[in-house]
XYZ file of C-alpha atoms in Angstrom:
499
model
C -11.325 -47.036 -6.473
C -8.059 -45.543 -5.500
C -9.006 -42.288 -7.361
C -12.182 -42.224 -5.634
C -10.705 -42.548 -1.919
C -7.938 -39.624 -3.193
C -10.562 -37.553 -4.449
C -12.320 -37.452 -0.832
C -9.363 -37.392 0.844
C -8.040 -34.387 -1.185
C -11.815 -32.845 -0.127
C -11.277 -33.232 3.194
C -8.040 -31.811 3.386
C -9.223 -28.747 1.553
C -11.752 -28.142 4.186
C -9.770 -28.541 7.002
C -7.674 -26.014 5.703
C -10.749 -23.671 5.019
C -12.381 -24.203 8.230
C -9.321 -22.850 9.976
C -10.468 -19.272 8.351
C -14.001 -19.909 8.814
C -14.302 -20.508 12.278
C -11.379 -17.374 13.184
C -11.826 -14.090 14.745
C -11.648 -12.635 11.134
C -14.047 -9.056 10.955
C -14.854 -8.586 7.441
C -12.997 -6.983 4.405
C -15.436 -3.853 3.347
C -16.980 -5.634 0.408
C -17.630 -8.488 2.095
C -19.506 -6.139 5.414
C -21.578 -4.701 2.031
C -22.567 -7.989 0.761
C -23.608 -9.291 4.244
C -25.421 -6.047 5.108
C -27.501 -6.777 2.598
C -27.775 -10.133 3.084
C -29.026 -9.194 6.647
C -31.865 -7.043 6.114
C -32.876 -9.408 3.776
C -33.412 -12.042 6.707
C -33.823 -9.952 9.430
C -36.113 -7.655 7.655
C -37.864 -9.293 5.126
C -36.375 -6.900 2.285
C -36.075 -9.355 -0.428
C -35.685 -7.094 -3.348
C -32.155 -5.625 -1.719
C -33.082 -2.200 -1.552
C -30.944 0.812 -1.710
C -27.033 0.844 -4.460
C -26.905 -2.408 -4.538
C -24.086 -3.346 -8.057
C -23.739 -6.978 -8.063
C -25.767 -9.768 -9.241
C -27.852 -11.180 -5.802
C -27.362 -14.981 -5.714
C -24.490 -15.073 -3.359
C -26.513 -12.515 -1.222
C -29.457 -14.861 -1.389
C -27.298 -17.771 -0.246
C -25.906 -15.629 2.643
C -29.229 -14.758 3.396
C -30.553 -18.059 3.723
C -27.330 -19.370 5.952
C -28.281 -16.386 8.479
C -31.904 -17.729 8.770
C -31.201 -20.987 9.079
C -28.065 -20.606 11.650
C -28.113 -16.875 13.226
C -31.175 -15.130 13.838
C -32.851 -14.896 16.783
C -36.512 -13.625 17.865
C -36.317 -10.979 20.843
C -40.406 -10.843 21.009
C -40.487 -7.497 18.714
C -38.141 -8.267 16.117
C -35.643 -10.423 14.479
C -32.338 -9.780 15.302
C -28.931 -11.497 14.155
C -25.340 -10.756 16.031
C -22.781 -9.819 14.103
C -20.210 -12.652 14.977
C -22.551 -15.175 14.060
C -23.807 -13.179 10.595
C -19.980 -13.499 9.796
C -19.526 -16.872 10.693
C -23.066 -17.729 8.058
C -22.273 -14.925 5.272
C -18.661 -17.094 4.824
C -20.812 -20.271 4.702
C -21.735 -20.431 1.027
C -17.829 -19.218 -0.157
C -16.768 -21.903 2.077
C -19.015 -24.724 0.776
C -18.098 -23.561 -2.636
C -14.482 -23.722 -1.793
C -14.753 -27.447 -1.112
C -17.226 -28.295 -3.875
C -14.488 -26.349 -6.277
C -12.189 -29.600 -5.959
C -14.440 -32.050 -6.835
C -15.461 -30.387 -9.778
C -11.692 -29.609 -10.309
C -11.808 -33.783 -10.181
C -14.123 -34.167 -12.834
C -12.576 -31.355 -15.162
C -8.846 -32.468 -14.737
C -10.426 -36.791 -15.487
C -11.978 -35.271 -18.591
C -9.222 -33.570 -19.702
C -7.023 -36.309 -19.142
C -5.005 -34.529 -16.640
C -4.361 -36.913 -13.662
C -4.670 -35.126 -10.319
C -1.885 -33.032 -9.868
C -4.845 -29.605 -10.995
C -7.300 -31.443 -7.976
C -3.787 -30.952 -5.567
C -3.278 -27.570 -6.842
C -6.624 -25.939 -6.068
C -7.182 -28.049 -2.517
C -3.977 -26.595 -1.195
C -3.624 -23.281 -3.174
C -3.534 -20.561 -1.180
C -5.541 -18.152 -2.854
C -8.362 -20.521 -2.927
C -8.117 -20.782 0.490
C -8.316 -17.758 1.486
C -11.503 -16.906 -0.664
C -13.002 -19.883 0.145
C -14.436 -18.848 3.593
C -15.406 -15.013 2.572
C -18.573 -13.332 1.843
C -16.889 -12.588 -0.968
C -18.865 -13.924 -4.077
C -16.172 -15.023 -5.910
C -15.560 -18.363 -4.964
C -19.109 -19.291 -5.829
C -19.031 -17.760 -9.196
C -16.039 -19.616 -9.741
C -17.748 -23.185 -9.029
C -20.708 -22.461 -11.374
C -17.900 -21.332 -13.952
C -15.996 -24.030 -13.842
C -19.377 -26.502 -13.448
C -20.285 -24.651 -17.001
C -16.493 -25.761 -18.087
C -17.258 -29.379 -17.154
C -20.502 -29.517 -19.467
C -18.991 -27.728 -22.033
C -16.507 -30.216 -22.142
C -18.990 -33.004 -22.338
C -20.707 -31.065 -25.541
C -23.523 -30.434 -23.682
C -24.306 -26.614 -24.573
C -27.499 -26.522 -22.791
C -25.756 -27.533 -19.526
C -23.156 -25.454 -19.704
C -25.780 -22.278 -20.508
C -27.455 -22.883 -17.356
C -24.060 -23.174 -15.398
C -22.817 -19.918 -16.699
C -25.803 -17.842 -16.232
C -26.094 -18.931 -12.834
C -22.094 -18.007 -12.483
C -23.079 -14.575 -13.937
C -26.183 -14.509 -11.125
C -23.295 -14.448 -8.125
C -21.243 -12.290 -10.117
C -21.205 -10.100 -13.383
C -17.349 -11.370 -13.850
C -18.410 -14.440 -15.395
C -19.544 -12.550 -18.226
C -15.751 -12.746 -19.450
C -15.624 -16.284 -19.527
C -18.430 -16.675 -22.539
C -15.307 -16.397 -24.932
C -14.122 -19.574 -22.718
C -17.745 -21.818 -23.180
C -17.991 -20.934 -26.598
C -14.272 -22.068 -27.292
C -14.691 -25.750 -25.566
C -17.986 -26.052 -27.489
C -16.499 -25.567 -30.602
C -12.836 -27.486 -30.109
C -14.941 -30.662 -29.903
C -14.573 -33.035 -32.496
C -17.014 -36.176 -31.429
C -19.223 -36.812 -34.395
C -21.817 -38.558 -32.260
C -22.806 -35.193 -30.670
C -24.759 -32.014 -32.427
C -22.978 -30.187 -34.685
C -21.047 -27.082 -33.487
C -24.028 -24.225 -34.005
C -26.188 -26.824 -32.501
C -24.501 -26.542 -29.378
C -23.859 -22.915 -29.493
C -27.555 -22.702 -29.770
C -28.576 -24.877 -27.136
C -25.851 -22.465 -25.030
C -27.528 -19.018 -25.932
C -30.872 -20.427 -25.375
C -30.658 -21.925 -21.978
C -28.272 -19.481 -20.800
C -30.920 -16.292 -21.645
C -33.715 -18.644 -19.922
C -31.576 -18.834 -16.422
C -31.159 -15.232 -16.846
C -34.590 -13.770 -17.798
C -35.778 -14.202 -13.647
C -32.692 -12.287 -12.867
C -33.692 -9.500 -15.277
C -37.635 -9.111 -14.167
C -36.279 -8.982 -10.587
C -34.288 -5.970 -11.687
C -37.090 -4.468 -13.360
C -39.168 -5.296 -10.176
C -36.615 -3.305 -7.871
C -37.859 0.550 -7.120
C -33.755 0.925 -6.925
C -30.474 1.963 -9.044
C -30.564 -0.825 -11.843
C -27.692 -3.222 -10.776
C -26.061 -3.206 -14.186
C -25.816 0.521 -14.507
C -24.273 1.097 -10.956
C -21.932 -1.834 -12.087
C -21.213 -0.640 -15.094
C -20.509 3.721 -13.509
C -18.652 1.969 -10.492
C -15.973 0.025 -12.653
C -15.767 1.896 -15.975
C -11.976 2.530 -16.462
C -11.300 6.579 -16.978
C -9.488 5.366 -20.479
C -9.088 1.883 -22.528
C -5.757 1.482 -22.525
C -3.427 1.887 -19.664
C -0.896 4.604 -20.866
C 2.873 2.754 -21.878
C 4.462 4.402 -18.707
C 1.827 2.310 -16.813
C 2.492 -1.332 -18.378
C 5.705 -2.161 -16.566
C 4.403 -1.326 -12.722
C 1.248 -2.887 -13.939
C 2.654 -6.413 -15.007
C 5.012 -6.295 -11.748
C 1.603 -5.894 -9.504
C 0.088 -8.699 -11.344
C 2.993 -10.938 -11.211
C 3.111 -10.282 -7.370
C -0.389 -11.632 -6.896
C -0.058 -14.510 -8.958
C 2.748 -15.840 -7.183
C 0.190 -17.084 -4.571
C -1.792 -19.115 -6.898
C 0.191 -22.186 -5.711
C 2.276 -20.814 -2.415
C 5.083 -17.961 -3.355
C 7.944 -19.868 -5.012
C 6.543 -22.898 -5.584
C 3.845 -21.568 -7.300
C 6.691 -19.660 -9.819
C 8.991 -23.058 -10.159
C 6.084 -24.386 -11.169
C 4.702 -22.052 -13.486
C 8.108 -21.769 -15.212
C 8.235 -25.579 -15.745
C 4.583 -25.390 -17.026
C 5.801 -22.439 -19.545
C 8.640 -24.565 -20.412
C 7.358 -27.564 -21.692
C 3.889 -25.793 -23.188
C 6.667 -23.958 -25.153
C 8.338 -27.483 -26.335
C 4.838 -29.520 -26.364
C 2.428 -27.224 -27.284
C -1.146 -28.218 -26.313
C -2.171 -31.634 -25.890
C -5.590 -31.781 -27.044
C -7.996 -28.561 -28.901
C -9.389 -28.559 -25.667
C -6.001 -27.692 -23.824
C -5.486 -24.989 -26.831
C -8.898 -23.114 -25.662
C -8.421 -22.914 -22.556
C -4.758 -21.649 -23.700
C -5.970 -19.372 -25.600
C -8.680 -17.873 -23.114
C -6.099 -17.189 -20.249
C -3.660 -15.137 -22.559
C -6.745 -13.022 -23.617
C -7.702 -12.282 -19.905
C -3.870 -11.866 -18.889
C -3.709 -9.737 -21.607
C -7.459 -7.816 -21.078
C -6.345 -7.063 -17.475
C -2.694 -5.528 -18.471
C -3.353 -3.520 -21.366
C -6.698 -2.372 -19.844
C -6.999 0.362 -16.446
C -9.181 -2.628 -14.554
C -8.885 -2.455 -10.342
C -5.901 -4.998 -9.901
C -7.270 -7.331 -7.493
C -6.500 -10.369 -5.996
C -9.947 -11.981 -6.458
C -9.502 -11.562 -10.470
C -6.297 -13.452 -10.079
C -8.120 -16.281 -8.227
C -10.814 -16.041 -10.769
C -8.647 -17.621 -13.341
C -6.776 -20.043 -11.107
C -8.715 -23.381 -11.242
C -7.669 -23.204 -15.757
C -4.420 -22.459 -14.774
C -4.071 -25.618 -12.826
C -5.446 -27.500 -15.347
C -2.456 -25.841 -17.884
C 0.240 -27.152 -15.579
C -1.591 -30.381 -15.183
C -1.712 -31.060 -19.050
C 1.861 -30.148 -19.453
C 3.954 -31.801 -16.095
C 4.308 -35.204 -15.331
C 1.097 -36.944 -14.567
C 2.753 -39.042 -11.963
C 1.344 -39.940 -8.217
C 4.893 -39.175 -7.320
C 5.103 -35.528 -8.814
C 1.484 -34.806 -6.743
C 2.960 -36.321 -3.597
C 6.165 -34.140 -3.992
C 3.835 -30.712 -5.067
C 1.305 -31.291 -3.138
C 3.750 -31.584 0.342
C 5.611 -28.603 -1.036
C 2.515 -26.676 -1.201
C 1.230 -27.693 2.646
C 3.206 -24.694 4.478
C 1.714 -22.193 2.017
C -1.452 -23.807 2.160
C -1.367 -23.680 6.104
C -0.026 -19.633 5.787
C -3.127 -18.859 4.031
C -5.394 -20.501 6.571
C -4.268 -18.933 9.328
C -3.903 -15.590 7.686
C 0.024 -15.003 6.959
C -0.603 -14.052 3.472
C -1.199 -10.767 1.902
C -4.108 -11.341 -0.535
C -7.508 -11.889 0.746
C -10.223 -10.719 2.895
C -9.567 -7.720 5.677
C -6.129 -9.184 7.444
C -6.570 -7.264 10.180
C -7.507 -3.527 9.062
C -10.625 -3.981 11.175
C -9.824 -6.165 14.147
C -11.400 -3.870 16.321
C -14.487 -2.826 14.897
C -16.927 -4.822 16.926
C -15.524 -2.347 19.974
C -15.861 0.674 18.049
C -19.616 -0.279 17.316
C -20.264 -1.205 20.387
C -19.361 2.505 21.933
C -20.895 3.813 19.238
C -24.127 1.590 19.851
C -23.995 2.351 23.810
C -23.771 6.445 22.887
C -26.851 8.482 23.349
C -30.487 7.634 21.411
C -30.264 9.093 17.914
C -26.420 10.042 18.113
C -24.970 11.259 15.187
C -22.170 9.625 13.259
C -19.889 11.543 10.966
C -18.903 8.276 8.945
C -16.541 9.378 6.396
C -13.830 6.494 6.186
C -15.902 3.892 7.444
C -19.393 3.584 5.561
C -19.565 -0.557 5.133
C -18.282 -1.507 7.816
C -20.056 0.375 10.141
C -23.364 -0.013 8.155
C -23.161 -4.136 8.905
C -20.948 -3.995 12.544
C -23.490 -0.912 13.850
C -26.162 -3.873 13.521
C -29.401 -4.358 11.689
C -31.078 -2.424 14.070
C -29.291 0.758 14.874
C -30.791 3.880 16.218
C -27.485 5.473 14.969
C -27.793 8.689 12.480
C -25.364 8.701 9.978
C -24.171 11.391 7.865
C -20.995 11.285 5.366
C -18.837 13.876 3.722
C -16.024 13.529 1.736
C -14.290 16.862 2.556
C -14.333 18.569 5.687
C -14.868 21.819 3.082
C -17.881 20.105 2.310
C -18.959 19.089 5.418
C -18.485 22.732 7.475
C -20.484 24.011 4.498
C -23.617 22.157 5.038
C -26.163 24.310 7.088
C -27.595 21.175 8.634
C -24.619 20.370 10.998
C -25.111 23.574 12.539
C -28.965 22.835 13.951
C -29.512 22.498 17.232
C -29.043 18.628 18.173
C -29.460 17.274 21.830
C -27.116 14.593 20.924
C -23.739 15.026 20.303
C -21.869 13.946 16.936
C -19.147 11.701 16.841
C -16.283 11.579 14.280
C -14.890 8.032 13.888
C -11.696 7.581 11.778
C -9.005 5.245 11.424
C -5.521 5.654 12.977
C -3.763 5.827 9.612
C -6.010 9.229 8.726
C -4.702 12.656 9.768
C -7.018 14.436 11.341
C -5.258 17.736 11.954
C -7.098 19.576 9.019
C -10.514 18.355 9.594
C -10.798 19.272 13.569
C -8.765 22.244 12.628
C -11.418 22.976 10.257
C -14.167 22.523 12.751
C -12.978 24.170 15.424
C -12.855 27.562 13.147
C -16.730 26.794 12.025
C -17.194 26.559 16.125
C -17.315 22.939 16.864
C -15.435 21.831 19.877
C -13.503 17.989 20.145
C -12.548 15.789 22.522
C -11.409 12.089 22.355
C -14.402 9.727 23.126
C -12.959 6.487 22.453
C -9.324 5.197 21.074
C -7.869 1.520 20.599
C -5.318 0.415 18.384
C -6.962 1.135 15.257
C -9.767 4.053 15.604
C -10.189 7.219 17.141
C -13.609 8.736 17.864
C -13.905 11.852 18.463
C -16.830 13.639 20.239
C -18.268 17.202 18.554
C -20.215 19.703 20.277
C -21.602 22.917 18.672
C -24.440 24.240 20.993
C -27.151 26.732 19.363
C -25.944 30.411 18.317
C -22.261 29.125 18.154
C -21.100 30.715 21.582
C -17.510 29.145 21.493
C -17.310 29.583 25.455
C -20.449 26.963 25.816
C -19.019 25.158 23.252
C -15.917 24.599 24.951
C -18.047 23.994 28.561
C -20.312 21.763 26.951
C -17.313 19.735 25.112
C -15.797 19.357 28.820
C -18.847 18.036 29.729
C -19.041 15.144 27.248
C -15.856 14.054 27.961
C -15.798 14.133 31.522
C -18.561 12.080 31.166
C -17.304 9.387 29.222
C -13.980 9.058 31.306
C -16.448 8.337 33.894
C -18.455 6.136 32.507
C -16.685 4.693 29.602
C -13.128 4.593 30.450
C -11.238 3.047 27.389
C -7.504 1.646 28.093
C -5.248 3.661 26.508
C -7.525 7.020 25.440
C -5.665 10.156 26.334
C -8.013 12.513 28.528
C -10.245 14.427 26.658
């Protein structure tokens, strides 16, 4: 019974912490404003099947989907429409419910494996898991169906943990690397009373390709860039190994993330004493040995190979490196009382956004502002979006009359015959403050554009373009004047410089 009331008071401590990030003025990171674009037209607009370059497996879409119905949209009398504040505050729903479910699973995983509950304190107060937890990232809820697919496989039950993996692999193609993990834990078990070992793998294979043969036909139903293909063009390393030069910066940026697995130095004190006495003990069970094994082969997969180095594929890994130190410390109420108080001002860092892994911490704070003068602008305006695709396709709205156009150069972009036709709206340039923008209005103003400053805050510049038909640089210049002095009139924004 005491178990049991530490178990839900560990859950609601982890979502206390995770509500604190859920229910802040936090604009999205720009994968999460992709995932919850789509996500968006899916409930605002019926388009089920995701349309358009769409690389990740669609569960956690679906579930953000289904949180905007049921708690955002609204019915204007022509169309459904869903604010962006309140799309945030339902895309983050399923990461954060997945976030809290994580510890009770983390609870059954850590009783099976004998580990007491120091792994349950580790996860409910880690940082990184907090941070993920309220995201529309879809890591946190591949991470639950992972380690749900750990649990079963654990039990012997192949079948189980087939269905738990595929539906991992459903909210994200990551999970894929933890197959070597499954089929590991299947195989370490020794209970005579259960199917024999190929038994169990078989059971695996077959339930796992059942839970993923829907997920395939929906593929082949979509008119769109095959999912896997995009996935596999957008994340193909250039090379297979990263070159020897490369190992030693690489190891130091990987080190530097994990050290928020468990709150900055704790987290290292107790990773050393973890190394320490795995290096005296050795494993505790063939169980403990798998899972060993697995996390040196993906430490060792994302070193030696050129994969993004990203925070969420540390956190991927984090609920099995709990476990580790759980097998190997003390399993002692006293040693979770002492690490788990420790942990608290880490844990309370991360939920108020004092760390530096995560979601957007702040590179977007104002982008509500700078969609909202883009959205007042002129019917049909056109947007130059070069540095800002994602985030301006979800904060723009799900009903934007905006036109949007994107270059990468500004070579390319003054080459294009089609930004020199006559337009009775003007184009506007957005681009962050940390761009320079001395080439690229240099570059327009010799192709015959004029510029002025439309908008400014503490974060993005817009600027306003003119080029009126024929090119006449005198009109140009009049007709730039005139868009400005208009929107010091009417828009004044605190700060801008005139145009």
């Amino acid at each position: 019974m005491t178990r049991h009331w530490t178990i839900i008071a560990l859950l609601l401590v982890a979502a206390f912490f995770r509500a604190q990030m859920l229910s802040g003025e936090v604009r999205f990171h720009p994968d999460e404003a992709f995932f919850a674009a789509f996500a968006r037209n899916a409930a605002v607009r019926g388009e089920w099947l995701l349309p358009g370059d769409l690389d990740k497996t669609p569960l956690t879409i679906y579930a953000q989907a289904v949180a905007m119905l049921l708690t955002g949209i609204t019915w204007d009398g022509a169309v459904w429409r869903l604010d962006v504040q309140q799309g945030e505050f339902a895309a983050r729903l399923p990461g954060f419910y997945s976030g809290v479910l994580l510890v009770a699973v983390m609870a059954a995983v850590s009783r099976r494996l004998r580990a007491g509950m120091l792994p349950v304190v580790l996860v409910a107060l880690s940082p990184v898991a907090i941070v993920f937890a309220p995201t529309a990232f879809t890591d946190t809820p591949m991470v639950l169906c992972v380690m749900l697919a750990v649990l079963f496989a654990l039990r012997g039950h192949g079948a189980w943990a087939g269905v738990w993996l595929a539906v991992a692999y459903a909210c994200k193609q990551q999970a894929v690397l933890f197959v070597p993990l499954v089929v590991l834990l299947l195989l370490s078990r020794r209970d005579a009373s259960w199917p024999r070992p190929y038994r169990r793998l078989a059971a695996f294979a077959v339930a796992a390709g059942a839970m993923l043969l829907p997920l395939f036909i929906w593929e082949l139903l979509r008119p769109y860039p095959a999912i896997t293909a995009l996935a596999t063009a957008n994340n193909a390393p250039e090379q297979w190994l990263v070159p020897v030069d490369g190992l030693w910066p690489r190891a130091l940026a990987w080190l530097n993330l994990t050290r928020w697995w468990f709150g900055g130095a704790v987290g290292v004190i107790l990773v050393v004493f973890a190394g320490v006495g795995w290096a005296r003990h050795g494993p505790s069970s063939t169980h403990a040995g798998a899972i060993t094994i697995f996390l040196i082969g993906y430490a060792l997969l994302h070193w030696l190979v050129p994969l993004n180095i990203y925070d969420r594929y540390v956190f991927a890994v984090l609920p099995l490196v709990a476990l580790v130190i759980g097998l190997v410390l003390p399993r002692h109420w006293i040693v979770c009382v002492l690490v788990g108080a420790l942990m608290v001002p880490g844990a309370w860092q991360a939920a108020t956004g004092q760390i530096p892994v995560g979601g957007d911490r702040g590179d977007h704070a104002t982008i509500i502002q700078l969609a909202d003068y883009l959205n007042s602008r002129e019917f049909g305006a056109i947007v130059y979006d070069r540095w800002l695709g994602w985030e301006l396709n979800y904060y723009l709205g799900g009903w934007s009359d905006r036109r949007r156009a994107y270059y990468p150069t500004v070579t390319e972009m003054t080459a294009d015959p089609e930004i020199y036709v006559a337009d009775v709206a003007p184009r506007y340039l957005p681009a962050p403050h940390a761009v320079q923008m001395d080439e690229w209005l240099a570059a327009l103003h010799a192709a015959g554009f004029e510029s002025c400053v439309g908008y400014r805050d503490d974060l993005f510049t817009v600027y306003v373009l003119t080029h009126p038909p024929g090119g006449d640089e005198t009109s140009a210049s009049a007709l730039a004047e005139q868009h400005c002095r208009s929107y010091r009139r009417y828009s004044p924004v605190p700060g801008a410089p005139p145009g």
